[in-house]
PDB file of C-alpha atoms in Angstrom:
ATOM      1  CA  MET A 293      -6.515 202.553 113.702  1.00  0.00           C
ATOM      2  CA  SER A 294      -8.306 202.386 110.327  1.00  0.00           C
ATOM      3  CA  THR A 295     -11.881 203.636 110.233  1.00  0.00           C
ATOM      4  CA  ASN A 296     -14.661 201.860 108.345  1.00  0.00           C
ATOM      5  CA  LYS A 297     -14.360 204.539 105.672  1.00  0.00           C
ATOM      6  CA  ASP A 298     -10.620 203.877 105.254  1.00  0.00           C
ATOM      7  CA  LYS A 299     -11.176 200.112 105.025  1.00  0.00           C
ATOM      8  CA  ALA A 300     -13.940 200.525 102.436  1.00  0.00           C
ATOM      9  CA  ILE A 301     -11.896 202.944 100.315  1.00  0.00           C
ATOM     10  CA  LYS A 302      -8.836 200.657 100.299  1.00  0.00           C
ATOM     11  CA  ALA A 303     -10.995 197.687  99.286  1.00  0.00           C
ATOM     12  CA  THR A 304     -12.561 199.724  96.479  1.00  0.00           C
ATOM     13  CA  TYR A 305      -9.170 200.809  95.113  1.00  0.00           C
ATOM     14  CA  LEU A 306      -8.199 197.131  95.082  1.00  0.00           C
ATOM     15  CA  SER A 307     -11.332 196.392  93.033  1.00  0.00           C
ATOM     16  CA  ILE A 308     -10.654 199.186  90.539  1.00  0.00           C
ATOM     17  CA  LEU A 309      -7.033 198.212  89.891  1.00  0.00           C
ATOM     18  CA  GLY A 310      -7.755 194.489  89.835  1.00  0.00           C
ATOM     19  CA  ASN A 311     -10.689 194.810  87.425  1.00  0.00           C
ATOM     20  CA  PHE A 312      -8.737 197.106  85.100  1.00  0.00           C
ATOM     21  CA  PHE A 313      -5.809 194.729  84.642  1.00  0.00           C
ATOM     22  CA  LEU A 314      -8.036 191.655  84.439  1.00  0.00           C
ATOM     23  CA  ALA A 315     -10.274 193.301  81.833  1.00  0.00           C
ATOM     24  CA  LEU A 316      -7.172 194.050  79.779  1.00  0.00           C
ATOM     25  CA  ALA A 317      -5.865 190.489  80.100  1.00  0.00           C
ATOM     26  CA  LYS A 318      -9.252 188.962  79.246  1.00  0.00           C
ATOM     27  CA  GLY A 319      -9.821 191.208  76.249  1.00  0.00           C
ATOM     28  CA  ILE A 320      -6.400 190.547  74.708  1.00  0.00           C
ATOM     29  CA  THR A 321      -6.536 186.799  75.378  1.00  0.00           C
ATOM     30  CA  GLY A 322     -10.111 186.523  74.121  1.00  0.00           C
ATOM     31  CA  TYR A 323      -9.364 188.430  70.902  1.00  0.00           C
ATOM     32  CA  PHE A 324      -6.254 186.485  69.949  1.00  0.00           C
ATOM     33  CA  GLY A 325      -7.565 183.219  71.407  1.00  0.00           C
ATOM     34  CA  ASN A 326     -10.866 183.265  69.435  1.00  0.00           C
ATOM     35  CA  SER A 327     -13.026 183.172  72.565  1.00  0.00           C
ATOM     36  CA  TYR A 328     -16.088 185.365  72.893  1.00  0.00           C
ATOM     37  CA  ALA A 329     -16.666 183.986  76.396  1.00  0.00           C
ATOM     38  CA  LEU A 330     -13.401 185.674  77.413  1.00  0.00           C
ATOM     39  CA  ILE A 331     -14.299 188.849  75.555  1.00  0.00           C
ATOM     40  CA  ALA A 332     -17.661 188.816  77.339  1.00  0.00           C
ATOM     41  CA  ASP A 333     -15.778 188.438  80.598  1.00  0.00           C
ATOM     42  CA  ALA A 334     -13.652 191.444  79.636  1.00  0.00           C
ATOM     43  CA  ILE A 335     -16.814 193.474  79.001  1.00  0.00           C
ATOM     44  CA  GLU A 336     -18.093 192.645  82.470  1.00  0.00           C
ATOM     45  CA  SER A 337     -14.755 193.508  84.076  1.00  0.00           C
ATOM     46  CA  THR A 338     -14.763 196.849  82.251  1.00  0.00           C
ATOM     47  CA  THR A 339     -18.188 197.685  83.662  1.00  0.00           C
ATOM     48  CA  ASP A 340     -16.842 196.519  87.032  1.00  0.00           C
ATOM     49  CA  VAL A 341     -14.140 199.204  86.816  1.00  0.00           C
ATOM     50  CA  LEU A 342     -16.811 201.858  86.251  1.00  0.00           C
ATOM     51  CA  SER A 343     -19.092 200.521  88.976  1.00  0.00           C
ATOM     52  CA  SER A 344     -16.200 200.276  91.468  1.00  0.00           C
ATOM     53  CA  ALA A 345     -15.327 203.899  90.721  1.00  0.00           C
ATOM     54  CA  LEU A 346     -18.962 204.752  91.431  1.00  0.00           C
ATOM     55  CA  VAL A 347     -18.779 202.795  94.700  1.00  0.00           C
ATOM     56  CA  LEU A 348     -15.687 204.805  95.652  1.00  0.00           C
ATOM     57  CA  PHE A 349     -17.554 208.048  95.047  1.00  0.00           C
ATOM     58  CA  GLY A 350     -20.555 206.784  97.017  1.00  0.00           C
ATOM     59  CA  ILE A 351     -18.450 205.778 100.023  1.00  0.00           C
ATOM     60  CA  LYS A 352     -16.658 209.132 100.122  1.00  0.00           C
ATOM     61  CA  TYR A 353     -19.863 211.135  99.702  1.00  0.00           C
ATOM     62  CA  SER A 354     -21.993 209.059 102.070  1.00  0.00           C
ATOM     63  CA  THR A 355     -19.484 209.490 104.909  1.00  0.00           C
ATOM     64  CA  LYS A 356     -19.594 213.291 104.766  1.00  0.00           C
ATOM     65  CA  PRO A 357     -20.758 214.712 108.115  1.00  0.00           C
ATOM     66  CA  ALA A 358     -24.299 215.964 108.621  1.00  0.00           C
ATOM     67  CA  ASP A 359     -25.017 219.590 107.752  1.00  0.00           C
ATOM     68  CA  SER A 360     -27.958 221.997 107.879  1.00  0.00           C
ATOM     69  CA  ASN A 361     -29.429 220.604 104.660  1.00  0.00           C
ATOM     70  CA  HIS A 362     -28.768 216.959 105.578  1.00  0.00           C
ATOM     71  CA  PRO A 363     -29.292 216.653 109.353  1.00  0.00           C
ATOM     72  CA  TYR A 364     -29.272 212.831 109.124  1.00  0.00           C
ATOM     73  CA  GLY A 365     -26.042 212.798 107.113  1.00  0.00           C
ATOM     74  CA  HIS A 366     -25.429 211.643 103.549  1.00  0.00           C
ATOM     75  CA  GLY A 367     -25.492 207.891 104.134  1.00  0.00           C
ATOM     76  CA  ARG A 368     -28.372 207.087 101.797  1.00  0.00           C
ATOM     77  CA  ALA A 369     -26.159 208.091  98.871  1.00  0.00           C
ATOM     78  CA  GLU A 370     -24.415 204.739  99.311  1.00  0.00           C
ATOM     79  CA  THR A 371     -27.679 202.866  98.796  1.00  0.00           C
ATOM     80  CA  LEU A 372     -28.366 204.868  95.628  1.00  0.00           C
ATOM     81  CA  VAL A 373     -24.904 203.902  94.394  1.00  0.00           C
ATOM     82  CA  THR A 374     -25.764 200.259  95.076  1.00  0.00           C
ATOM     83  CA  PHE A 375     -28.768 200.622  92.746  1.00  0.00           C
ATOM     84  CA  ALA A 376     -26.447 202.087  90.104  1.00  0.00           C
ATOM     85  CA  VAL A 377     -24.073 199.125  90.508  1.00  0.00           C
ATOM     86  CA  VAL A 378     -27.029 196.791  89.952  1.00  0.00           C
ATOM     87  CA  GLY A 379     -27.790 198.761  86.788  1.00  0.00           C
ATOM     88  CA  PHE A 380     -24.230 198.177  85.558  1.00  0.00           C
ATOM     89  CA  LEU A 381     -24.648 194.453  86.188  1.00  0.00           C
ATOM     90  CA  VAL A 382     -27.900 194.319  84.224  1.00  0.00           C
ATOM     91  CA  ILE A 383     -26.404 196.296  81.325  1.00  0.00           C
ATOM     92  CA  SER A 384     -23.316 194.086  81.123  1.00  0.00           C
ATOM     93  CA  ALA A 385     -25.454 190.918  81.306  1.00  0.00           C
ATOM     94  CA  THR A 386     -27.666 192.200  78.504  1.00  0.00           C
ATOM     95  CA  ILE A 387     -24.687 193.016  76.273  1.00  0.00           C
ATOM     96  CA  ILE A 388     -23.158 189.600  76.925  1.00  0.00           C
ATOM     97  CA  ALA A 389     -26.448 187.817  76.171  1.00  0.00           C
ATOM     98  CA  ILE A 390     -27.027 189.684  72.894  1.00  0.00           C
ATOM     99  CA  GLU A 391     -23.480 189.146  71.638  1.00  0.00           C
ATOM    100  CA  SER A 392     -23.527 185.485  72.710  1.00  0.00           C
ATOM    101  CA  ILE A 393     -26.681 184.841  70.662  1.00  0.00           C
ATOM    102  CA  LYS A 394     -25.098 186.539  67.654  1.00  0.00           C
ATOM    103  CA  ASN A 395     -21.971 184.407  67.968  1.00  0.00           C
ATOM    104  CA  ILE A 396     -23.954 181.188  68.391  1.00  0.00           C
ATOM    105  CA  GLN A 397     -25.576 181.903  65.022  1.00  0.00           C
ATOM    106  CA  THR A 398     -22.250 182.737  63.354  1.00  0.00           C
ATOM    107  CA  PRO A 399     -19.641 180.017  62.631  1.00  0.00           C
ATOM    108  CA  HIS A 400     -16.222 180.805  64.092  1.00  0.00           C
ATOM    109  CA  GLU A 401     -12.933 179.171  65.010  1.00  0.00           C
ATOM    110  CA  THR A 402     -12.408 177.006  68.069  1.00  0.00           C
ATOM    111  CA  PRO A 403     -10.778 178.912  70.976  1.00  0.00           C
ATOM    112  CA  GLU A 404      -7.064 178.381  71.606  1.00  0.00           C
ATOM    113  CA  LYS A 405      -6.005 176.030  74.409  1.00  0.00           C
ATOM    114  CA  TYR A 406      -4.013 178.661  76.262  1.00  0.00           C
ATOM    115  CA  THR A 407      -7.251 180.533  77.006  1.00  0.00           C
ATOM    116  CA  LEU A 408      -8.007 177.797  79.563  1.00  0.00           C
ATOM    117  CA  ILE A 409      -4.854 178.633  81.517  1.00  0.00           C
ATOM    118  CA  VAL A 410      -5.735 182.323  81.564  1.00  0.00           C
ATOM    119  CA  LEU A 411      -9.295 181.566  82.712  1.00  0.00           C
ATOM    120  CA  ALA A 412      -8.133 179.259  85.504  1.00  0.00           C
ATOM    121  CA  ILE A 413      -5.881 182.012  86.863  1.00  0.00           C
ATOM    122  CA  ILE A 414      -8.697 184.572  86.570  1.00  0.00           C
ATOM    123  CA  VAL A 415     -11.165 182.363  88.469  1.00  0.00           C
ATOM    124  CA  ILE A 416      -8.718 182.045  91.373  1.00  0.00           C
ATOM    125  CA  ILE A 417      -7.890 185.772  91.423  1.00  0.00           C
ATOM    126  CA  LYS A 418     -11.528 186.868  91.296  1.00  0.00           C
ATOM    127  CA  GLU A 419     -12.563 184.473  94.071  1.00  0.00           C
ATOM    128  CA  VAL A 420      -9.750 185.856  96.251  1.00  0.00           C
ATOM    129  CA  PHE A 421     -10.929 189.397  95.462  1.00  0.00           C
ATOM    130  CA  TYR A 422     -14.495 188.411  96.385  1.00  0.00           C
ATOM    131  CA  ARG A 423     -13.427 187.078  99.768  1.00  0.00           C
ATOM    132  CA  ILE A 424     -11.301 190.151 100.570  1.00  0.00           C
ATOM    133  CA  VAL A 425     -13.929 192.721  99.565  1.00  0.00           C
ATOM    134  CA  SER A 426     -16.796 190.723 101.102  1.00  0.00           C
ATOM    135  CA  LYS A 427     -14.927 190.573 104.428  1.00  0.00           C
ATOM    136  CA  LYS A 428     -14.400 194.344 104.321  1.00  0.00           C
ATOM    137  CA  SER A 429     -18.080 194.917 103.511  1.00  0.00           C
ATOM    138  CA  ASP A 430     -19.068 192.868 106.572  1.00  0.00           C
ATOM    139  CA  GLU A 431     -16.628 194.814 108.750  1.00  0.00           C
ATOM    140  CA  THR A 432     -17.818 198.214 107.495  1.00  0.00           C
ATOM    141  CA  HIS A 433     -21.544 197.396 106.988  1.00  0.00           C
ATOM    142  CA  SER A 434     -21.280 198.842 103.473  1.00  0.00           C
ATOM    143  CA  SER A 435     -24.024 197.752 101.071  1.00  0.00           C
ATOM    144  CA  SER A 436     -22.255 199.189  98.021  1.00  0.00           C
ATOM    145  CA  LEU A 437     -19.051 197.358  98.970  1.00  0.00           C
ATOM    146  CA  LYS A 438     -21.082 194.161  99.302  1.00  0.00           C
ATOM    147  CA  ALA A 439     -22.393 194.783  95.776  1.00  0.00           C
ATOM    148  CA  ASP A 440     -18.816 195.278  94.600  1.00  0.00           C
ATOM    149  CA  ALA A 441     -17.825 191.982  96.224  1.00  0.00           C
ATOM    150  CA  TRP A 442     -20.608 190.206  94.361  1.00  0.00           C
ATOM    151  CA  HIS A 443     -19.246 191.685  91.154  1.00  0.00           C
ATOM    152  CA  HIS A 444     -16.064 189.739  91.824  1.00  0.00           C
ATOM    153  CA  ARG A 445     -17.994 186.555  92.621  1.00  0.00           C
ATOM    154  CA  SER A 446     -20.143 186.850  89.463  1.00  0.00           C
ATOM    155  CA  ASP A 447     -16.967 187.462  87.463  1.00  0.00           C
ATOM    156  CA  ALA A 448     -15.433 184.309  88.923  1.00  0.00           C
ATOM    157  CA  ILE A 449     -18.547 182.329  87.978  1.00  0.00           C
ATOM    158  CA  THR A 450     -18.672 183.697  84.422  1.00  0.00           C
ATOM    159  CA  SER A 451     -14.984 182.891  84.023  1.00  0.00           C
ATOM    160  CA  LEU A 452     -15.644 179.368  85.282  1.00  0.00           C
ATOM    161  CA  MET A 453     -18.520 179.001  82.798  1.00  0.00           C
ATOM    162  CA  ALA A 454     -16.220 180.250  80.044  1.00  0.00           C
ATOM    163  CA  PHE A 455     -13.590 177.686  81.104  1.00  0.00           C
ATOM    164  CA  ILE A 456     -16.137 174.872  80.852  1.00  0.00           C
ATOM    165  CA  GLY A 457     -17.441 176.116  77.503  1.00  0.00           C
ATOM    166  CA  ILE A 458     -13.992 176.503  75.981  1.00  0.00           C
ATOM    167  CA  ALA A 459     -12.886 173.091  77.281  1.00  0.00           C
ATOM    168  CA  ILE A 460     -15.928 171.508  75.590  1.00  0.00           C
ATOM    169  CA  ALA A 461     -15.240 173.384  72.345  1.00  0.00           C
ATOM    170  CA  ILE A 462     -11.585 172.330  72.306  1.00  0.00           C
ATOM    171  CA  TYR A 463     -11.822 168.705  73.402  1.00  0.00           C
ATOM    172  CA  MET A 464     -15.148 167.732  71.818  1.00  0.00           C
ATOM    173  CA  GLY A 465     -13.941 168.944  68.419  1.00  0.00           C
ATOM    174  CA  PRO A 466     -15.911 170.056  65.314  1.00  0.00           C
ATOM    175  CA  GLY A 467     -19.532 170.950  65.941  1.00  0.00           C
ATOM    176  CA  TYR A 468     -18.858 172.276  69.441  1.00  0.00           C
ATOM    177  CA  GLU A 469     -17.231 175.575  68.452  1.00  0.00           C
ATOM    178  CA  THR A 470     -20.077 177.589  70.000  1.00  0.00           C
ATOM    179  CA  ALA A 471     -19.824 175.946  73.422  1.00  0.00           C
ATOM    180  CA  ASP A 472     -18.027 178.958  74.884  1.00  0.00           C
ATOM    181  CA  ASP A 473     -20.751 181.265  73.493  1.00  0.00           C
ATOM    182  CA  TRP A 474     -23.399 179.146  75.209  1.00  0.00           C
ATOM    183  CA  ALA A 475     -21.325 179.421  78.384  1.00  0.00           C
ATOM    184  CA  ALA A 476     -21.288 183.209  78.076  1.00  0.00           C
ATOM    185  CA  LEU A 477     -25.070 183.223  77.523  1.00  0.00           C
ATOM    186  CA  PHE A 478     -25.620 181.091  80.625  1.00  0.00           C
ATOM    187  CA  ALA A 479     -23.320 183.385  82.595  1.00  0.00           C
ATOM    188  CA  SER A 480     -25.411 186.423  81.617  1.00  0.00           C
ATOM    189  CA  PHE A 481     -28.444 184.908  83.360  1.00  0.00           C
ATOM    190  CA  PHE A 482     -26.354 184.217  86.444  1.00  0.00           C
ATOM    191  CA  ILE A 483     -25.255 187.866  86.472  1.00  0.00           C
ATOM    192  CA  ILE A 484     -28.904 188.967  86.395  1.00  0.00           C
ATOM    193  CA  TYR A 485     -29.637 186.681  89.353  1.00  0.00           C
ATOM    194  CA  ASN A 486     -26.716 188.168  91.291  1.00  0.00           C
ATOM    195  CA  ALA A 487     -28.031 191.640  90.468  1.00  0.00           C
ATOM    196  CA  TYR A 488     -31.310 190.713  92.166  1.00  0.00           C
ATOM    197  CA  LEU A 489     -29.467 189.393  95.244  1.00  0.00           C
ATOM    198  CA  ILE A 490     -27.730 192.771  95.549  1.00  0.00           C
ATOM    199  CA  PHE A 491     -30.834 194.828  94.769  1.00  0.00           C
ATOM    200  CA  ARG A 492     -33.200 193.206  97.283  1.00  0.00           C
ATOM    201  CA  PRO A 493     -31.395 194.113 100.558  1.00  0.00           C
ATOM    202  CA  ALA A 494     -30.554 197.589  99.220  1.00  0.00           C
ATOM    203  CA  LEU A 495     -34.251 198.150  98.524  1.00  0.00           C
ATOM    204  CA  GLY A 496     -35.093 197.044 102.064  1.00  0.00           C
ATOM    205  CA  GLU A 497     -32.457 199.423 103.387  1.00  0.00           C
ATOM    206  CA  ILE A 498     -33.777 202.497 101.593  1.00  0.00           C
ATOM    207  CA  LEU A 499     -37.372 201.626 102.600  1.00  0.00           C
ATOM    208  CA  ASP A 500     -36.328 201.239 106.262  1.00  0.00           C
ATOM    209  CA  GLU A 501     -37.363 197.596 106.317  1.00  0.00           C
ATOM    210  CA  HIS A 502     -37.096 195.807 109.680  1.00  0.00           C
ATOM    211  CA  LEU A 503     -33.817 193.940 109.214  1.00  0.00           C
ATOM    212  CA  TYR A 504     -31.704 194.503 112.326  1.00  0.00           C
ATOM    213  CA  ASP A 505     -32.923 192.280 115.159  1.00  0.00           C
ATOM    214  CA  ASP A 506     -29.327 191.507 116.155  1.00  0.00           C
ATOM    215  CA  ILE A 507     -28.542 195.196 116.697  1.00  0.00           C
ATOM    216  CA  ILE A 508     -31.787 195.700 118.648  1.00  0.00           C
ATOM    217  CA  GLU A 509     -30.844 192.804 120.922  1.00  0.00           C
ATOM    218  CA  ASP A 510     -27.415 194.372 121.545  1.00  0.00           C
ATOM    219  CA  ILE A 511     -29.043 197.734 122.329  1.00  0.00           C
ATOM    220  CA  ARG A 512     -31.337 196.144 124.921  1.00  0.00           C
ATOM    221  CA  LYS A 513     -28.361 194.379 126.522  1.00  0.00           C
ATOM    222  CA  VAL A 514     -26.495 197.671 126.829  1.00  0.00           C
ATOM    223  CA  ALA A 515     -29.602 199.293 128.367  1.00  0.00           C
ATOM    224  CA  THR A 516     -29.587 196.769 131.228  1.00  0.00           C
ATOM    225  CA  THR A 517     -26.151 198.051 132.294  1.00  0.00           C
ATOM    226  CA  VAL A 518     -27.217 201.706 132.649  1.00  0.00           C
ATOM    227  CA  GLU A 519     -28.348 202.814 136.101  1.00  0.00           C
ATOM    228  CA  GLY A 520     -31.888 204.183 136.169  1.00  0.00           C
ATOM    229  CA  VAL A 521     -33.123 202.281 133.121  1.00  0.00           C
ATOM    230  CA  ILE A 522     -36.160 200.167 134.035  1.00  0.00           C
ATOM    231  CA  ASP A 523     -36.970 198.874 130.574  1.00  0.00           C
ATOM    232  CA  THR A 524     -36.781 199.572 126.862  1.00  0.00           C
ATOM    233  CA  GLU A 525     -39.876 199.261 124.705  1.00  0.00           C
ATOM    234  CA  LYS A 526     -40.071 200.220 121.045  1.00  0.00           C
ATOM    235  CA  CYS A 527     -36.735 200.102 119.272  1.00  0.00           C
ATOM    236  CA  PHE A 528     -36.404 200.895 115.586  1.00  0.00           C
ATOM    237  CA  VAL A 529     -33.156 200.747 113.628  1.00  0.00           C
ATOM    238  CA  ARG A 530     -32.508 202.088 110.142  1.00  0.00           C
ATOM    239  CA  LYS A 531     -29.320 201.974 108.144  1.00  0.00           C
ATOM    240  CA  THR A 532     -27.767 205.007 106.503  1.00  0.00           C
ATOM    241  CA  GLY A 533     -24.528 204.328 104.644  1.00  0.00           C
ATOM    242  CA  MET A 534     -22.181 202.413 106.922  1.00  0.00           C
ATOM    243  CA  THR A 535     -23.892 203.540 110.126  1.00  0.00           C
ATOM    244  CA  TYR A 536     -27.247 203.127 111.887  1.00  0.00           C
ATOM    245  CA  LEU A 537     -29.811 205.500 113.377  1.00  0.00           C
ATOM    246  CA  VAL A 538     -31.891 204.312 116.346  1.00  0.00           C
ATOM    247  CA  ASP A 539     -35.270 205.379 117.750  1.00  0.00           C
ATOM    248  CA  LEU A 540     -35.731 203.999 121.270  1.00  0.00           C
ATOM    249  CA  HIS A 541     -38.445 204.204 123.953  1.00  0.00           C
ATOM    250  CA  LEU A 542     -36.985 204.232 127.454  1.00  0.00           C
ATOM    251  CA  THR A 543     -38.900 203.501 130.662  1.00  0.00           C
ATOM    252  CA  VAL A 544     -37.769 205.177 133.903  1.00  0.00           C
ATOM    253  CA  ASP A 545     -39.179 205.648 137.406  1.00  0.00           C
ATOM    254  CA  GLY A 546     -42.242 207.865 137.124  1.00  0.00           C
ATOM    255  CA  ASN A 547     -41.417 209.641 140.414  1.00  0.00           C
ATOM    256  CA  ILE A 548     -38.112 211.159 139.316  1.00  0.00           C
ATOM    257  CA  THR A 549     -37.790 214.655 137.858  1.00  0.00           C
ATOM    258  CA  VAL A 550     -37.699 215.476 134.149  1.00  0.00           C
ATOM    259  CA  SER A 551     -34.045 216.464 134.546  1.00  0.00           C
ATOM    260  CA  GLU A 552     -33.178 213.096 136.092  1.00  0.00           C
ATOM    261  CA  GLY A 553     -34.997 211.238 133.313  1.00  0.00           C
ATOM    262  CA  HIS A 554     -33.145 213.365 130.779  1.00  0.00           C
ATOM    263  CA  GLU A 555     -29.824 212.500 132.413  1.00  0.00           C
ATOM    264  CA  ILE A 556     -30.604 208.756 132.307  1.00  0.00           C
ATOM    265  CA  ALA A 557     -31.482 209.017 128.619  1.00  0.00           C
ATOM    266  CA  HIS A 558     -28.156 210.738 127.896  1.00  0.00           C
ATOM    267  CA  ARG A 559     -26.203 208.086 129.807  1.00  0.00           C
ATOM    268  CA  LEU A 560     -28.006 205.384 127.838  1.00  0.00           C
ATOM    269  CA  LYS A 561     -27.314 207.083 124.506  1.00  0.00           C
ATOM    270  CA  ASP A 562     -23.608 207.482 125.353  1.00  0.00           C
ATOM    271  CA  ALA A 563     -23.378 203.832 126.446  1.00  0.00           C
ATOM    272  CA  ILE A 564     -25.030 202.549 123.265  1.00  0.00           C
ATOM    273  CA  ILE A 565     -22.771 204.576 120.954  1.00  0.00           C
ATOM    274  CA  LYS A 566     -19.687 203.528 122.947  1.00  0.00           C
ATOM    275  CA  GLU A 567     -20.536 199.807 122.914  1.00  0.00           C
ATOM    276  CA  ILE A 568     -21.872 199.731 119.327  1.00  0.00           C
ATOM    277  CA  PRO A 569     -19.663 202.198 117.380  1.00  0.00           C
ATOM    278  CA  GLU A 570     -21.490 201.674 114.073  1.00  0.00           C
ATOM    279  CA  ILE A 571     -24.513 203.443 115.589  1.00  0.00           C
ATOM    280  CA  ALA A 572     -24.251 207.122 114.648  1.00  0.00           C
ATOM    281  CA  ASP A 573     -27.118 208.517 116.709  1.00  0.00           C
ATOM    282  CA  VAL A 574     -29.878 207.474 119.105  1.00  0.00           C
ATOM    283  CA  LEU A 575     -33.148 209.354 119.545  1.00  0.00           C
ATOM    284  CA  ILE A 576     -34.651 208.407 122.910  1.00  0.00           C
ATOM    285  CA  HIS A 577     -38.239 208.950 124.034  1.00  0.00           C
ATOM    286  CA  THR A 578     -38.528 208.735 127.835  1.00  0.00           C
ATOM    287  CA  GLU A 579     -41.662 207.346 129.516  1.00  0.00           C
ATOM    288  CA  PRO A 580     -42.600 206.856 133.200  1.00  0.00           C
ATOM    289  CA  ASP A 581     -43.130 203.319 134.425  1.00  0.00           C
ATOM    290  CA  ASP A 582     -46.509 204.162 136.003  1.00  0.00           C
ATOM    291  CA  LEU A 583     -48.374 204.913 132.803  1.00  0.00           C
ATOM    292  CA  PRO A 584     -51.866 203.312 132.805  1.00  0.00           C
TER     293      PRO A 584
END
């Protein structure tokens, strides 16, 4: 059975190979087809190759087991990689915007019609990639893989914008030669917006923002099945890589021994990790039910 790490790595290799060949196809078609919108797309896909390689490194490093120097594991490395991926998005959007403005101010030939066929194929491929990688990110709870999925979606949108711009340039005739450059410029702003959508949850993750009410609810449900558990009070969940760490307050009968309370806490921890495999560890504080 494939682990979350295996699923994430396979999805990332798909991204790397797909972006490499698409960047090549876009660059060649854009150069010979007189379309900067396609060349801009190729630039973004090239940065996608680099960012996907970074995601691959982050996934492999973040899933390393805990050691004496990193008792909570290496999971936060994945969040840092997500920030780096956002940086790649911002850089590529900036390059596209600058070059688009330059091309708008410089007369050039109308793009070739066959560029529309290439763009239509690219839009379909990138949307399929987005759905595959996004599904894997949901399955593995990987924030960097989610960022990689959004790279595919933003690429599909920029390709669609390029398609619209080139179609206008071709079919509207003289005076509309820069339509594909305007499309590339518009796409750069969309990329920046996507970068924010990726950055915001990653920031919440690294700041331990309260985001996991669904997991807390599942934890409390599991607790009701463990003999000796009277109640659960405070429950805090924080994400580290593709797993979660939990701090939980457990209420037990105040008349039992410390050893018995300890045993109940261990049974609860084992039950939680068994029923919710994405939880890596649970720290339980045991309290008696007769506290004033």
